[in-house]
Amino acid sequence: MRFVIALLTASVAALGASAQRVLSVSFGKHNSKPPSLRRRSPTYSQELNNNLTGGGYYADVFVGTPPQPVSLVLDTGSSDVWVLDNNANICRSAKLQAYFGYCISTYNPSKSSTYSLVGDSFSIQYVDGSGATGDYIKDTFTVGGANITNLQMGLAENTNINSGLLGVGFPANVASDEKYPNIMALFEEQDLIATQAYSLYLDDLYAETGTILFGGLDTEKFIGELKVVPILPDAETKNYTSFSVALSSLTMTADNGTVTNFTQAVIPAILDSGTTLSYLPTSMANQILAAFGAVDDTSSDGTGLVYVNCDYLSDNGNLTFDFQFGGSDGPLIRVPIDELILDNVKGYVEIGLVVPDLPFNNVCSFGIQGSSGLYLLGDTFLRSAYVVYDLSNRQIALAPANLNSTRSNIVEITKESGIPDVTGVVSQVSAEQTATGLPGTDAGGSFTATATAATTPTTAGSAEGSGNSGIKSVAVPSWETTAVAALAGVFSLVGAGVFML
Ligand SMILES: *[C@@H]1O[C@H](CO)[C@@H](O)[C@H](O)[C@H]1NC(C)=O
Ligand SMILES: *[C@@H]1O[C@H](CO)[C@@H](O)[C@H](O)[C@H]1NC(C)=O
Ligand SMILES: *[C@@H]1O[C@H](CO)[C@@H](O)[C@H](O)[C@H]1NC(C)=O
Ligand SMILES: *[C@@H]1O[C@H](CO)[C@@H](O)[C@H](O)[C@H]1NC(C)=O
Ligand SMILES: *[C@@H]1O[C@H](CO)[C@@H](O)[C@H](O)[C@H]1NC(C)=O
Ligand SMILES: *[C@@H]1O[C@H](CO)[C@@H](O)[C@H](O)[C@H]1NC(C)=O
Ligand SMILES: *[C@@H]1O[C@H](CO)[C@@H](O)[C@H](O)[C@H]1NC(C)=O
């Protein structure tokens, strides 16, 4: 899934504001420190560029022989890797780029000696209504210094997305009807890493880069104990399709120590790096918004954002949200208010972007919105966490992120051990987690049933896509259609921004 707010890109481009280029990336291949004489598989560390205006995290990778550099949005919510063809519609059209953002980087198959064509069936559509169609191809793919050969990828000819995606979800969840081994499967098959696992460290909102570490974890990047929760299977098919975990408690601690508990039920929440904001059940989100006097403008004719008074940032410097998973012994992630209130809309307000009548002048946007049916914890949550995704053992481990860490101590993840029982750095603040030790796979087991019984996405049913912008209509699972409807406001903001100029 991918909920990147395209407007922010489009309008910044249209305004001629100086858009920064993606930073150059130094690939590091880190070999783990061997504690024994056993040969260890290496791990691969890929830097991720934090693009605040584009709303995503970009990995600078290489495709083909000789290697062609491309920037791809890292997406834990989808499973296909795809790149923009150098002849893609969006890259040839100034009009499309004014709307969806500059065509970021392309790949030319005729210049690669290792390219081969698989077929013309590539077609993917994301929850936010964006999508891409074209060919399926195979070529060498270099990420974090690892050369993956013959990776099947989409080559987008028609799309309304201005960069390709690096989908690192479950292999079984690829968009194609004909399943194929995706990047995670090939990473393991080609013996590059020991098991299908990686760790994600997005770092501070204003940090320029984060890291995805394939095959390992870095104990310098988190605080205290990593705690494991099981990934929830799809309620109907029992298949594992998304990184859904049981969110068992969400509380807010004010500066004066007052705790407000927003929890109504255990909900399945998908940890999705391809989503900019976080989406919680509507009734829960409404309570949170009310606590901040925030104004919800996400209705279908609105701007798609929730507005909040920026003063909360300076007046409530110590206010935090505590997200806990898998029950009272599970991992607890404390998200400070300055990761949830985003000072990113003043430019639009100044140029007269129609926002509703607001009871405050210092306008910020809120990083939490309501959603019916699909709950996502995106970058506004993920930046505060260190997250280890173990696809092979269907587990996720979380710990509070050690922000702005410049040190590194990499530990390999093996098939047998799964996520190792390791401790990160000592907390610089107060104790973040009460219990110690790994709860193990059974932790929160009792929550699994509750959570899956609720609204875990299903892949049943289909509907026609919108078919605009030259995108072929593709079958969209019904839960995605629901989410598109719920979040349509995000797209209408694109229209508002562009037509006004
Ligand atoms: C952010 O993304 C936009 C398009 O989405 C691009 O124009 C810009 O160069 C990017 N900036 C950085 C710093 O990566
Ligand atoms: C990956 O391939 C490139 C050539 O395309 C080569 O220079 C590099 O050494 C390879 N890296 C590894 C880790 O094998
Ligand atoms: C991390 O670094 C960024 C950029 O230098 C800074 O704005 C931020 O306050 C730092 N965060 C923490 C938690 O130290
Ligand atoms: C669920 O998984 C099974 C076995 O892996 C597969 O046969 C089936 O098609 C999957 N169902 C869906 C809806 O993907
Ligand atoms: C603590 O702060 C909250 C939010 O600012 C406020 O609603 C509450 O009344 C305060 N409680 C006390 C005991 O001061
Ligand atoms: C918040 O309420 C839920 C549901 O009543 C409960 O399970 C959870 O433990 C509470 N959280 C805290 C931190 O007390
Ligand atoms: C936050 O906490 C620190 C240390 O307890 C205190 O010095 C500071 O005044 C607090 N900030 C606010 C805005 O309450």
Coordinates of C-alpha atoms and ligand atoms in Angstrom, one line a residue:
M1 CA 0.0 0.0 0.0
R2 CA 1.1 3.5 -0.6
F3 CA -0.6 6.5 0.7
V4 CA 1.9 9.1 -0.3
I5 CA 0.3 12.5 -0.6
A6 CA 1.0 13.5 -4.2
L7 CA -0.2 17.0 -3.9
L8 CA 2.6 18.1 -1.7
T9 CA 5.0 17.2 -4.5
A10 CA 2.9 18.6 -7.3
S11 CA 2.3 22.0 -5.8
V12 CA 5.9 22.4 -4.7
A13 CA 7.0 21.7 -8.2
A14 CA 4.3 24.0 -9.7
L15 CA 5.3 26.8 -7.3
G16 CA 8.9 26.5 -8.5
A17 CA 10.1 26.0 -4.9
S18 CA 13.6 24.7 -4.9
A19 CA 13.1 21.0 -4.9
Q20 CA 16.1 19.2 -3.5
R21 CA 17.6 16.3 -5.4
V22 CA 17.9 12.9 -3.8
L23 CA 21.1 12.7 -1.8
S24 CA 23.9 10.6 -3.1
V25 CA 24.0 7.3 -1.3
S26 CA 27.0 5.3 -0.1
F27 CA 26.2 1.6 -0.2
G28 CA 27.6 -0.2 2.7
K29 CA 28.0 -3.9 2.8
H30 CA 28.3 -4.8 6.5
N31 CA 29.6 -8.2 7.5
S32 CA 28.4 -9.1 10.9
K33 CA 30.9 -9.7 13.7
P34 CA 31.3 -13.4 13.9
P35 CA 30.9 -14.6 17.5
S36 CA 31.9 -18.1 16.5
L37 CA 33.9 -19.7 13.7
R38 CA 30.7 -20.5 11.7
R39 CA 30.5 -18.8 8.4
R40 CA 27.9 -16.1 8.5
S41 CA 25.8 -14.8 5.8
P42 CA 26.4 -11.1 5.2
T43 CA 23.8 -8.5 5.7
Y44 CA 23.1 -5.6 3.3
S45 CA 22.5 -2.1 4.4
Q46 CA 20.6 0.3 2.1
E47 CA 20.3 4.0 2.9
L48 CA 16.9 5.5 2.5
N49 CA 16.5 9.2 1.7
N50 CA 13.8 10.9 3.7
N51 CA 11.8 13.0 1.2
L52 CA 9.6 15.2 3.3
T53 CA 8.0 16.9 0.3
G54 CA 7.5 13.7 -1.6
G55 CA 6.2 12.0 1.5
G56 CA 8.3 8.9 1.2
Y57 CA 11.6 7.2 1.7
Y58 CA 13.7 6.6 -1.4
A59 CA 16.3 4.0 -1.9
D60 CA 18.9 4.6 -4.6
V61 CA 19.4 1.2 -6.2
F62 CA 20.8 -0.1 -9.6
V63 CA 19.1 -2.1 -12.3
G64 CA 20.8 -3.9 -15.2
T65 CA 24.3 -4.4 -16.7
P66 CA 26.0 -1.9 -16.7
P67 CA 24.1 -0.7 -13.6
Q68 CA 21.6 2.1 -14.2
P69 CA 20.8 4.1 -11.0
V70 CA 17.1 4.5 -10.1
S71 CA 15.4 5.9 -7.0
L72 CA 12.5 3.8 -5.7
V73 CA 10.1 4.4 -2.8
L74 CA 10.5 1.8 -0.1
D75 CA 7.2 0.1 0.5
T76 CA 6.7 -2.6 3.1
G77 CA 3.0 -2.7 2.2
S78 CA 3.4 -4.2 -1.3
S79 CA 5.5 -7.0 -2.8
D80 CA 6.5 -6.0 -6.3
V81 CA 9.5 -4.0 -7.4
W82 CA 8.9 -1.8 -10.4
V83 CA 10.7 0.9 -12.3
L84 CA 9.8 3.6 -14.7
D85 CA 10.6 2.9 -18.3
N86 CA 12.5 5.7 -20.0
N87 CA 9.5 6.0 -22.4
A88 CA 6.8 5.9 -19.6
N89 CA 3.9 8.3 -20.3
I90 CA 4.6 10.4 -17.2
C91 CA 8.2 11.0 -18.1
R92 CA 7.2 12.3 -21.6
S93 CA 4.4 14.6 -20.3
A94 CA 5.1 17.9 -18.7
K95 CA 1.4 18.0 -17.8
L96 CA 1.4 14.7 -16.0
Q97 CA 4.6 15.8 -14.2
A98 CA 3.0 19.1 -13.1
Y99 CA 0.2 17.0 -11.6
F100 CA 2.0 14.0 -10.1
G101 CA 5.6 15.3 -9.6
Y102 CA 8.7 15.1 -11.7
C103 CA 9.6 11.8 -13.2
I104 CA 12.3 10.9 -10.8
S105 CA 14.5 8.3 -12.5
T106 CA 14.1 5.8 -15.3
Y107 CA 15.6 2.6 -16.6
N108 CA 16.3 1.9 -20.3
P109 CA 16.1 -1.9 -21.0
S110 CA 17.8 -1.6 -24.4
K111 CA 21.0 -0.5 -22.6
S112 CA 21.2 -3.6 -20.3
S113 CA 22.8 -6.8 -21.5
T114 CA 21.1 -8.8 -18.7
Y115 CA 17.6 -7.7 -19.5
S116 CA 14.9 -10.2 -20.5
L117 CA 11.2 -9.8 -21.2
V118 CA 8.7 -11.9 -19.2
G119 CA 5.4 -10.6 -20.6
D120 CA 3.1 -7.7 -20.8
S121 CA 0.9 -8.4 -17.8
F122 CA 2.3 -6.0 -15.3
S123 CA -0.5 -4.1 -13.6
I124 CA -0.6 -2.9 -10.0
Q125 CA -3.0 -0.6 -8.2
Y126 CA -2.5 0.9 -4.8
V127 CA -5.0 1.7 -2.1
D128 CA -4.7 5.5 -2.7
G129 CA -6.0 5.0 -6.3
S130 CA -2.5 5.3 -7.9
G131 CA -1.2 2.5 -10.1
A132 CA 1.1 1.4 -12.9
T133 CA 0.9 -0.9 -15.9
G134 CA 3.4 -2.3 -18.4
D135 CA 5.7 -5.3 -18.9
Y136 CA 7.1 -7.8 -16.5
I137 CA 10.9 -8.1 -17.1
K138 CA 13.9 -9.7 -15.4
D139 CA 17.2 -8.1 -14.8
T140 CA 20.0 -7.8 -12.3
F141 CA 19.0 -5.6 -9.3
T142 CA 21.5 -4.1 -6.9
V143 CA 20.4 -3.0 -3.4
G144 CA 22.6 -2.3 -0.4
G145 CA 25.5 -3.7 -2.4
A146 CA 23.8 -7.1 -3.0
N147 CA 23.5 -8.2 -6.7
I148 CA 20.2 -10.1 -7.2
T149 CA 20.2 -11.7 -10.6
N150 CA 17.1 -12.2 -12.7
L151 CA 14.7 -10.4 -10.4
Q152 CA 11.3 -10.2 -11.9
M153 CA 10.1 -6.5 -11.9
G154 CA 7.4 -4.4 -13.4
L155 CA 8.5 -1.9 -16.1
A156 CA 5.9 0.8 -16.0
E157 CA 4.7 2.3 -19.3
N158 CA 1.6 4.0 -18.0
T159 CA 1.4 5.3 -14.5
N160 CA 0.4 8.3 -12.3
I161 CA 3.3 7.7 -9.9
N162 CA 6.5 9.6 -10.5
S163 CA 8.9 7.0 -9.3
G164 CA 9.1 3.2 -9.1
L165 CA 8.6 1.3 -5.9
L166 CA 10.6 -1.2 -4.0
G167 CA 8.0 -3.5 -2.5
V168 CA 9.4 -5.8 0.2
G169 CA 6.3 -7.5 1.3
F170 CA 5.5 -11.3 1.4
P171 CA 6.3 -13.1 -1.9
A172 CA 2.7 -14.5 -1.9
N173 CA 1.3 -11.0 -2.2
V174 CA 2.7 -10.0 -5.6
A175 CA 0.2 -8.2 -7.8
S176 CA 0.4 -10.8 -10.6
D177 CA -2.1 -13.7 -10.8
E178 CA 0.9 -15.8 -11.8
K179 CA 2.9 -15.8 -8.6
Y180 CA 6.6 -15.3 -8.9
P181 CA 9.5 -15.2 -6.4
N182 CA 9.8 -11.5 -5.4
I183 CA 12.9 -9.7 -4.1
M184 CA 12.6 -11.2 -0.6
A185 CA 12.3 -14.7 -2.0
L186 CA 15.4 -14.2 -4.3
F187 CA 17.4 -12.6 -1.6
E188 CA 17.1 -16.0 0.2
E189 CA 17.2 -18.3 -2.8
Q190 CA 20.4 -16.7 -4.1
D191 CA 21.9 -17.2 -0.7
L192 CA 22.6 -13.5 -0.1
I193 CA 20.9 -13.5 3.3
A194 CA 20.1 -16.5 5.5
T195 CA 16.4 -15.9 5.9
Q196 CA 13.7 -13.5 4.6
A197 CA 14.1 -10.8 7.1
Y198 CA 15.1 -7.1 7.3
S199 CA 15.1 -4.2 9.8
L200 CA 13.8 -0.7 9.2
Y201 CA 15.1 2.4 10.8
L202 CA 13.5 5.6 9.5
D203 CA 15.1 7.8 12.1
D204 CA 14.0 11.3 13.1
L205 CA 11.4 13.2 11.0
Y206 CA 14.1 15.7 10.1
A207 CA 16.9 13.3 9.7
E208 CA 18.0 13.1 6.0
T209 CA 18.3 9.3 5.8
G210 CA 17.1 6.1 7.3
T211 CA 18.2 2.5 6.7
I212 CA 16.8 -0.8 5.6
L213 CA 19.1 -3.7 6.6
F214 CA 18.5 -6.9 4.8
G215 CA 19.3 -10.1 6.8
G216 CA 20.2 -8.5 10.1
L217 CA 19.5 -5.9 12.8
D218 CA 21.6 -3.2 14.3
T219 CA 21.6 -3.1 18.1
E220 CA 22.9 0.5 18.1
K221 CA 19.7 1.7 16.5
F222 CA 17.2 0.9 19.2
I223 CA 16.7 1.3 23.0
G224 CA 16.3 -1.6 25.4
E225 CA 14.8 -4.9 24.5
L226 CA 13.4 -5.9 21.1
K227 CA 10.0 -7.6 21.6
V228 CA 8.3 -9.9 19.3
V229 CA 4.7 -10.0 18.1
P230 CA 3.2 -12.4 15.6
I231 CA 2.1 -11.2 12.2
L232 CA -1.6 -11.6 11.9
P233 CA -2.9 -13.8 9.0
D234 CA -5.7 -12.7 6.7
A235 CA -9.0 -13.4 8.5
E236 CA -10.7 -15.2 5.7
T237 CA -7.9 -17.0 3.8
K238 CA -5.5 -17.4 6.7
N239 CA -2.8 -16.4 4.3
Y240 CA -0.1 -14.0 5.4
T241 CA -0.4 -11.0 3.1
S242 CA 0.4 -7.9 5.1
F243 CA 2.5 -6.8 8.1
S244 CA -0.5 -6.6 10.3
V245 CA 0.0 -6.7 14.1
A246 CA -2.4 -6.4 17.1
L247 CA -2.4 -2.8 18.4
S248 CA -3.7 -3.5 21.9
S249 CA -3.3 0.0 23.6
L250 CA -3.0 3.6 22.6
T251 CA -2.6 6.2 25.3
M252 CA -1.6 9.8 25.4
T253 CA 0.5 11.3 28.3
A254 CA 0.2 15.0 28.7
D255 CA 3.0 17.3 29.9
N256 CA 1.5 17.3 33.4
G257 CA 1.5 13.5 33.5
T258 CA -2.3 13.0 32.8
V259 CA -2.8 9.8 30.8
T260 CA -5.7 9.5 28.4
N261 CA -6.5 6.0 27.1
F262 CA -7.9 6.0 23.6
T263 CA -8.2 2.2 23.3
Q264 CA -11.6 0.8 22.4
A265 CA -10.6 -2.6 21.1
V266 CA -7.6 -4.5 19.9
I267 CA -7.2 -3.6 16.2
P268 CA -5.1 -5.1 13.4
A269 CA -2.7 -2.4 12.3
I270 CA -0.5 -2.7 9.3
L271 CA 3.1 -1.4 9.6
D272 CA 3.5 0.3 6.3
S273 CA 6.5 2.4 5.3
G274 CA 4.8 3.4 2.0
T275 CA 2.2 5.3 3.9
T276 CA 2.9 8.8 5.0
L277 CA 0.4 9.2 7.8
S278 CA -1.3 6.8 10.2
Y279 CA -4.9 5.7 9.9
L280 CA -6.8 4.6 13.0
P281 CA -10.5 3.6 13.4
T282 CA -12.7 6.7 12.9
S283 CA -14.1 6.8 16.4
M284 CA -10.6 6.5 18.0
A285 CA -9.2 9.1 15.7
N286 CA -12.0 11.5 16.4
Q287 CA -11.3 11.3 20.1
I288 CA -7.6 12.1 19.5
L289 CA -8.5 15.0 17.1
A290 CA -11.0 16.4 19.6
A291 CA -8.2 16.4 22.3
F292 CA -6.3 18.8 20.1
G293 CA -9.1 20.8 18.7
A294 CA -8.1 19.5 15.3
V295 CA -10.2 20.2 12.2
D296 CA -11.0 17.2 10.0
D297 CA -11.1 18.2 6.4
T298 CA -10.9 14.7 4.9
S299 CA -14.5 14.5 3.6
S300 CA -14.8 13.9 -0.1
D301 CA -15.0 17.6 -1.0
G302 CA -12.3 18.6 1.5
T303 CA -8.5 19.0 1.2
G304 CA -7.8 15.5 2.6
L305 CA -5.9 16.7 5.6
V306 CA -6.6 17.2 9.3
Y307 CA -5.5 20.7 10.5
V308 CA -4.2 21.4 14.0
N309 CA -2.8 24.4 15.8
C310 CA 1.1 24.3 15.6
D311 CA 1.2 25.9 19.0
Y312 CA 0.8 22.4 20.4
L313 CA 4.3 21.7 19.3
S314 CA 5.9 24.4 21.5
D315 CA 3.4 24.3 24.4
N316 CA 3.4 20.5 24.8
G317 CA 7.0 19.6 24.1
N318 CA 6.8 16.4 26.3
L319 CA 3.4 15.1 25.2
T320 CA 3.7 11.6 23.9
F321 CA 1.5 8.8 22.4
D322 CA 2.2 5.3 23.6
F323 CA 1.4 2.5 21.1
Q324 CA 1.5 -1.0 22.6
F325 CA 1.2 -4.2 20.6
G326 CA 0.2 -7.8 21.6
G327 CA -0.9 -7.0 25.1
S328 CA 0.6 -5.5 28.3
D329 CA 3.9 -7.5 27.9
G330 CA 4.3 -6.5 24.3
P331 CA 6.4 -3.9 22.7
L332 CA 5.6 -0.3 23.5
I333 CA 6.6 2.6 21.2
R334 CA 6.4 6.1 22.5
V335 CA 5.8 8.6 19.7
P336 CA 6.5 12.3 20.7
I337 CA 4.0 14.9 19.6
D338 CA 6.5 16.5 17.2
E339 CA 6.5 13.4 15.0
L340 CA 2.7 13.6 14.8
I341 CA 2.0 17.3 14.2
L342 CA 3.6 18.2 10.9
D343 CA 4.6 21.8 10.0
N344 CA 4.2 21.2 6.3
V345 CA 1.1 23.1 5.1
K346 CA 1.9 26.8 5.8
G347 CA 3.1 27.3 2.2
Y348 CA -0.3 26.2 0.9
V349 CA -2.2 28.3 3.3
E350 CA -0.2 31.3 2.3
I351 CA -0.9 30.8 -1.4
G352 CA -4.6 30.6 -0.6
L353 CA -5.2 26.9 -0.8
V354 CA -8.8 26.6 0.3
V355 CA -8.8 25.3 3.8
P356 CA -11.9 25.3 6.0
D357 CA -12.4 28.1 8.5
L358 CA -9.9 27.3 11.2
P359 CA -10.1 28.6 14.8
F360 CA -6.3 29.1 14.7
N361 CA -3.8 30.8 12.4
N362 CA -0.7 28.8 13.1
V363 CA -1.7 25.9 10.8
C364 CA -0.1 22.5 10.9
S365 CA -1.3 19.1 9.7
F366 CA -2.0 16.1 11.9
G367 CA -0.3 12.8 11.3
I368 CA -3.2 10.7 12.4
Q369 CA -6.5 10.3 10.4
G370 CA -9.6 8.2 10.7
S371 CA -10.3 5.3 8.4
S372 CA -13.0 2.6 8.2
G373 CA -11.8 -0.9 7.7
L374 CA -8.1 -0.5 7.0
Y375 CA -5.8 0.6 9.8
L376 CA -2.2 1.7 8.9
L377 CA 0.7 2.8 11.0
G378 CA 2.8 4.8 8.5
D379 CA 5.9 6.9 8.7
T380 CA 4.5 9.2 11.4
F381 CA 4.5 6.1 13.7
L382 CA 7.4 4.2 12.2
R383 CA 10.0 6.9 12.7
S384 CA 9.8 6.3 16.5
A385 CA 10.3 2.6 16.2
Y386 CA 13.0 0.1 15.2
V387 CA 11.1 -2.6 13.3
V388 CA 12.5 -6.1 12.5
Y389 CA 10.4 -7.9 9.8
D390 CA 10.9 -11.7 9.8
L391 CA 8.9 -12.9 6.9
S392 CA 10.0 -16.5 7.2
N393 CA 8.9 -16.9 10.8
R394 CA 6.0 -14.5 10.4
Q395 CA 7.1 -12.3 13.3
I396 CA 7.7 -8.6 13.8
A397 CA 9.9 -7.3 16.6
L398 CA 9.8 -3.7 17.8
A399 CA 11.7 -1.4 20.1
P400 CA 11.9 2.3 20.5
A401 CA 14.3 3.8 17.9
N402 CA 17.5 5.3 19.1
L403 CA 17.2 8.5 17.0
N404 CA 20.2 10.1 15.2
S405 CA 22.4 7.1 16.1
T406 CA 25.7 7.1 14.1
R407 CA 27.1 3.9 15.5
S408 CA 26.5 0.4 14.3
N409 CA 26.6 -3.1 15.6
I410 CA 25.0 -5.6 13.2
V411 CA 23.7 -9.0 14.2
E412 CA 22.6 -11.5 11.6
I413 CA 19.1 -13.1 11.6
T414 CA 19.2 -16.8 10.9
K415 CA 16.4 -19.1 9.8
E416 CA 16.7 -21.2 12.9
S417 CA 16.9 -18.6 15.6
G418 CA 14.6 -16.1 14.0
I419 CA 14.9 -12.7 15.5
P420 CA 17.7 -12.9 18.0
D421 CA 17.2 -12.1 21.7
V422 CA 19.3 -9.0 21.8
T423 CA 19.4 -5.7 23.7
G424 CA 19.9 -2.3 22.2
V425 CA 21.4 0.7 23.8
V426 CA 20.5 1.8 27.2
S427 CA 17.7 4.3 27.3
Q428 CA 18.8 7.9 27.7
V429 CA 15.4 8.9 29.1
S430 CA 13.2 7.0 31.5
A431 CA 12.5 3.3 31.2
E432 CA 10.4 2.9 28.0
Q433 CA 9.5 -0.7 28.6
T434 CA 8.3 -2.3 31.8
A435 CA 8.8 -6.0 31.3
T436 CA 12.0 -7.5 29.9
G437 CA 12.7 -10.6 27.8
L438 CA 11.1 -11.8 24.7
P439 CA 7.5 -12.8 24.9
G440 CA 8.1 -15.1 22.0
T441 CA 5.6 -16.1 19.3
D442 CA 2.8 -16.8 21.7
A443 CA 2.8 -13.3 23.1
G444 CA -0.4 -11.7 22.3
G445 CA -1.7 -14.9 20.9
S446 CA -5.0 -14.3 22.6
F447 CA -5.3 -11.1 20.7
T448 CA -4.8 -12.7 17.3
A449 CA -8.3 -14.0 17.2
T450 CA -9.8 -10.7 18.3
A451 CA -7.8 -8.8 15.8
T452 CA -8.4 -11.0 12.8
A453 CA -12.0 -11.2 13.6
A454 CA -12.2 -7.5 13.1
T455 CA -11.2 -6.0 9.8
T456 CA -8.0 -7.5 8.5
P457 CA -7.9 -6.9 4.8
T458 CA -9.2 -9.7 2.6
T459 CA -8.4 -10.2 -1.0
A460 CA -11.9 -11.4 -1.9
G461 CA -14.0 -9.6 -4.5
S462 CA -13.0 -7.1 -7.1
A463 CA -14.0 -3.7 -8.5
E464 CA -13.0 -1.6 -11.5
G465 CA -10.2 1.0 -11.0
S466 CA -10.9 4.6 -11.9
G467 CA -9.3 4.2 -15.3
N468 CA -8.1 7.7 -15.5
S469 CA -4.7 9.1 -16.6
G470 CA -4.2 6.3 -19.1
I471 CA -4.1 3.7 -16.3
K472 CA -5.8 0.5 -17.4
S473 CA -8.6 -0.6 -15.2
V474 CA -7.5 -3.4 -13.0
A475 CA -9.2 -5.6 -10.5
V476 CA -9.0 -4.1 -7.0
P477 CA -9.8 -6.2 -4.0
S478 CA -12.9 -4.9 -2.2
W479 CA -11.1 -3.7 0.9
E480 CA -8.9 -1.6 -1.2
T481 CA -11.9 0.0 -2.8
T482 CA -13.3 0.8 0.6
A483 CA -10.0 2.4 1.6
V484 CA -9.8 4.4 -1.6
A485 CA -13.3 5.8 -0.9
A486 CA -12.3 6.6 2.7
L487 CA -9.2 8.4 1.6
A488 CA -10.3 10.0 -1.6
G489 CA -9.8 13.4 0.1
V490 CA -6.1 12.9 -0.3
F491 CA -6.5 13.0 -4.0
S492 CA -9.0 15.8 -4.2
L493 CA -6.2 17.9 -2.6
V494 CA -4.2 17.3 -5.8
G495 CA -7.0 18.7 -7.8
A496 CA -7.5 21.7 -5.6
G497 CA -3.9 22.6 -5.6
V498 CA -3.4 22.3 -9.4
F499 CA -6.6 23.9 -10.6
M500 CA -6.1 26.9 -8.3
L501 CA -2.7 27.8 -9.9
Ligands
LIG1 C1 11.5 14.6 -3.2 O1 10.6 14.1 -4.2 C2 10.3 15.0 -5.2 C3 9.3 14.4 -6.1 O2 8.5 13.5 -5.4 C4 11.5 15.4 -6.0 O3 11.2 16.3 -7.0 C5 12.5 15.9 -5.0 O4 13.7 16.1 -5.7 C6 12.8 15.0 -3.9 N1 13.7 15.6 -2.9 C7 14.6 14.9 -2.2 C8 15.4 15.6 -1.3 O5 14.7 13.7 -2.4
LIG2 C1 27.8 -6.6 -8.3 O1 28.0 -6.5 -9.7 C2 28.9 -5.4 -10.0 C3 29.0 -5.4 -11.5 O2 27.7 -5.2 -12.1 C4 30.3 -5.7 -9.4 O3 31.1 -4.7 -9.7 C5 30.1 -5.9 -7.9 O4 31.4 -6.3 -7.4 C6 29.1 -7.0 -7.6 N1 28.9 -7.0 -6.2 C7 28.9 -8.1 -5.4 C8 28.7 -8.0 -4.0 O5 29.0 -9.2 -6.0
LIG3 C1 18.0 14.4 15.1 O1 18.6 15.3 14.2 C2 17.7 16.2 13.5 C3 18.5 16.9 12.4 O2 19.8 17.2 12.8 C4 17.2 17.2 14.6 O3 16.3 18.1 14.0 C5 16.5 16.4 15.6 O4 16.0 17.2 16.7 C6 17.3 15.3 16.2 N1 16.5 14.4 17.0 C7 16.8 13.9 18.2 C8 15.8 13.1 18.9 O5 17.9 14.1 18.7
LIG4 C1 -3.8 -18.9 0.2 O1 -2.6 -19.7 0.2 C2 -2.9 -21.0 -0.4 C3 -1.7 -21.9 -0.2 O2 -0.5 -21.1 -0.1 C4 -3.1 -20.7 -1.9 O3 -3.4 -21.9 -2.6 C5 -4.3 -19.8 -2.0 O4 -4.5 -19.4 -3.4 C6 -4.1 -18.5 -1.2 N1 -5.4 -17.8 -1.2 C7 -5.4 -16.5 -1.6 C8 -6.7 -15.8 -1.6 O5 -4.4 -15.9 -2.0
LIG5 C1 -3.2 18.2 32.3 O1 -3.1 18.6 30.9 C2 -4.3 18.3 30.2 C3 -4.0 18.7 28.7 O2 -3.3 19.9 28.6 C4 -5.5 19.0 30.8 O3 -6.6 18.7 30.0 C5 -5.6 18.6 32.2 O4 -6.7 19.3 32.8 C6 -4.4 18.8 33.0 N1 -4.5 18.1 34.3 C7 -4.1 18.6 35.4 C8 -4.3 17.8 36.6 O5 -3.5 19.7 35.4
LIG6 C1 -6.0 1.2 27.8 O1 -7.3 0.5 27.7 C2 -7.2 -0.8 27.2 C3 -8.6 -1.3 27.1 O2 -9.3 -1.1 28.2 C4 -6.3 -1.6 28.1 O3 -6.2 -3.0 27.6 C5 -4.9 -1.0 28.2 O4 -4.1 -1.8 29.1 C6 -5.0 0.4 28.7 N1 -3.7 1.0 28.5 C7 -3.0 1.4 29.6 C8 -1.7 1.9 29.3 O5 -3.5 1.4 30.7
LIG7 C1 9.5 18.8 29.5 O1 10.2 18.2 30.5 C2 11.4 18.8 30.9 C3 12.1 17.9 31.9 O2 11.1 17.3 32.8 C4 11.1 20.2 31.5 O3 12.3 20.8 31.9 C5 10.4 21.0 30.4 O4 10.0 22.2 30.9 C6 9.1 20.3 29.9 N1 8.6 21.0 28.8 C7 7.3 21.3 28.7 C8 6.9 22.1 27.5 O5 6.5 21.1 29.6

